[in-house]
PDB file of C-alpha atoms in Angstrom:
ATOM      1  CA  MET A   1      16.823  16.257  -7.518  1.00 66.00           C
ATOM      2  CA  GLN A   2      16.615  14.066  -4.249  1.00 75.00           C
ATOM      3  CA  THR A   3      13.512  15.184  -2.005  1.00 77.00           C
ATOM      4  CA  ILE A   4      12.640  14.129   1.313  1.00 76.00           C
ATOM      5  CA  TYR A   5       8.681  14.059   2.517  1.00 73.00           C
ATOM      6  CA  ALA A   6       7.877  15.050   5.900  1.00 71.00           C
ATOM      7  CA  CYS A   7       4.888  16.435   7.909  1.00 64.00           C
ATOM      8  CA  ARG A   8       4.256  16.567  11.635  1.00 67.00           C
ATOM      9  CA  THR A   9       3.843  13.544  13.708  1.00 60.00           C
ATOM     10  CA  SER A  10       0.867  12.934  16.002  1.00 64.00           C
ATOM     11  CA  SER A  11      -0.160  10.258  18.851  1.00 64.00           C
ATOM     12  CA  LYS A  12      -0.688   8.001  15.988  1.00 73.00           C
ATOM     13  CA  THR A  13       2.377   6.504  14.268  1.00 81.00           C
ATOM     14  CA  MET A  14       2.637   6.789  10.562  1.00 82.00           C
ATOM     15  CA  THR A  15       2.508   3.077  10.231  1.00 85.00           C
ATOM     16  CA  ASP A  16      -1.358   3.363  11.617  1.00 87.00           C
ATOM     17  CA  VAL A  17      -2.182   6.704   9.401  1.00 85.00           C
ATOM     18  CA  LEU A  18      -0.476   4.974   6.411  1.00 86.00           C
ATOM     19  CA  LYS A  19      -3.233   2.146   6.569  1.00 86.00           C
ATOM     20  CA  GLN A  20      -6.238   4.592   7.557  1.00 87.00           C
ATOM     21  CA  SER A  21      -4.895   6.800   4.257  1.00 86.00           C
ATOM     22  CA  LEU A  22      -4.934   3.627   1.998  1.00 83.00           C
ATOM     23  CA  ALA A  23      -8.196   2.466   3.437  1.00 81.00           C
ATOM     24  CA  LYS A  24      -9.757   5.836   2.475  1.00 85.00           C
ATOM     25  CA  VAL A  25      -8.556   5.537  -1.416  1.00 83.00           C
ATOM     26  CA  LEU A  26      -8.784   1.904  -1.542  1.00 78.00           C
ATOM     27  CA  VAL A  27     -12.648   2.143  -1.484  1.00 78.00           C
ATOM     28  CA  HIS A  28     -12.289   3.782  -4.629  1.00 82.00           C
ATOM     29  CA  TYR A  29     -10.936   0.289  -6.475  1.00 78.00           C
ATOM     30  CA  TYR A  30     -12.596  -1.808  -5.095  1.00 72.00           C
ATOM     31  CA  PRO A  31     -12.644  -4.088  -7.368  1.00 70.00           C
ATOM     32  CA  LEU A  32      -8.609  -4.632  -7.068  1.00 72.00           C
ATOM     33  CA  SER A  33      -9.071  -5.869  -3.864  1.00 71.00           C
ATOM     34  CA  GLY A  34     -11.261  -9.030  -4.553  1.00 77.00           C
ATOM     35  CA  SER A  35     -10.687 -12.680  -5.851  1.00 80.00           C
ATOM     36  CA  MET A  36     -11.364 -14.088  -9.322  1.00 85.00           C
ATOM     37  CA  THR A  37     -14.041 -17.236  -8.359  1.00 88.00           C
ATOM     38  CA  VAL A  38     -16.729 -18.633 -10.752  1.00 91.00           C
ATOM     39  CA  ASP A  39     -19.851 -18.121  -9.277  1.00 90.00           C
ATOM     40  CA  PRO A  40     -22.929 -20.029  -9.433  1.00 92.00           C
ATOM     41  CA  GLN A  41     -23.433 -20.153 -13.341  1.00 94.00           C
ATOM     42  CA  ASP A  42     -19.662 -20.544 -13.765  1.00 93.00           C
ATOM     43  CA  ARG A  43     -18.732 -17.604 -14.910  1.00 93.00           C
ATOM     44  CA  PHE A  44     -15.586 -16.036 -13.958  1.00 91.00           C
ATOM     45  CA  ILE A  45     -16.255 -13.292 -11.289  1.00 88.00           C
ATOM     46  CA  VAL A  46     -14.144 -10.946  -8.889  1.00 84.00           C
ATOM     47  CA  GLY A  47     -15.830 -11.837  -5.363  1.00 81.00           C
ATOM     48  CA  LEU A  48     -15.424  -9.015  -3.212  1.00 78.00           C
ATOM     49  CA  THR A  49     -14.721 -10.829   0.206  1.00 74.00           C
ATOM     50  CA  GLU A  50     -14.096  -8.216   2.492  1.00 71.00           C
ATOM     51  CA  LYS A  51     -10.456 -10.051   3.572  1.00 72.00           C
ATOM     52  CA  GLY A  52      -8.391  -6.980   2.767  1.00 69.00           C
ATOM     53  CA  VAL A  53      -4.387  -7.779   2.034  1.00 70.00           C
ATOM     54  CA  PRO A  54      -1.396  -7.797   4.041  1.00 75.00           C
ATOM     55  CA  PHE A  55       0.690  -4.889   5.937  1.00 79.00           C
ATOM     56  CA  MET A  56       3.912  -5.100   7.125  1.00 81.00           C
ATOM     57  CA  GLU A  57       5.634  -2.539   8.422  1.00 81.00           C
ATOM     58  CA  ALA A  58       9.405  -2.495   8.057  1.00 78.00           C
ATOM     59  CA  ILE A  59      12.081  -0.864  10.130  1.00 75.00           C
ATOM     60  CA  ALA A  60      16.184   0.030   8.842  1.00 73.00           C
ATOM     61  CA  CYS A  61      18.608   1.148  10.220  1.00 74.00           C
ATOM     62  CA  LEU A  62      20.417   3.216   7.989  1.00 71.00           C
ATOM     63  CA  ALA A  63      21.206   7.052   6.948  1.00 70.00           C
ATOM     64  CA  THR A  64      19.984   8.877   3.964  1.00 66.00           C
ATOM     65  CA  SER A  65      23.577   8.605   2.679  1.00 68.00           C
ATOM     66  CA  GLY A  66      23.177   5.491   1.972  1.00 64.00           C
ATOM     67  CA  CYS A  67      20.546   5.478  -0.235  1.00 66.00           C
ATOM     68  CA  PRO A  68      20.908   4.939  -3.815  1.00 65.00           C
ATOM     69  CA  THR A  69      20.770   8.115  -5.918  1.00 66.00           C
ATOM     70  CA  ARG A  70      19.155   6.459  -8.664  1.00 65.00           C
ATOM     71  CA  THR A  71      17.811   3.049  -9.449  1.00 63.00           C
ATOM     72  CA  ARG A  72      18.670   0.552 -11.847  1.00 66.00           C
ATOM     73  CA  HIS A  73      16.053   1.465 -14.710  1.00 64.00           C
ATOM     74  CA  GLY A  74      17.710   4.756 -14.446  1.00 59.00           C
ATOM     75  CA  ILE A  75      14.656   6.932 -13.326  1.00 55.00           C
TER      76      ILE A  75
END
């Protein structure tokens, strides 16, 4: 079954909406946003630096008919 999700657009770009959504969701997974570091007592800890993560936007000129219907894993 192929599925296409669509939503109404607003003045914001889809990229802005996605960034805001990720910011709201990922706050609940804050340990995943840190990096391994060592504290003053030489213990490994997850350092939460609030650096954020790289976010990239890409555009492809491709009709949906050119999209693969199955992945190489058969999903």
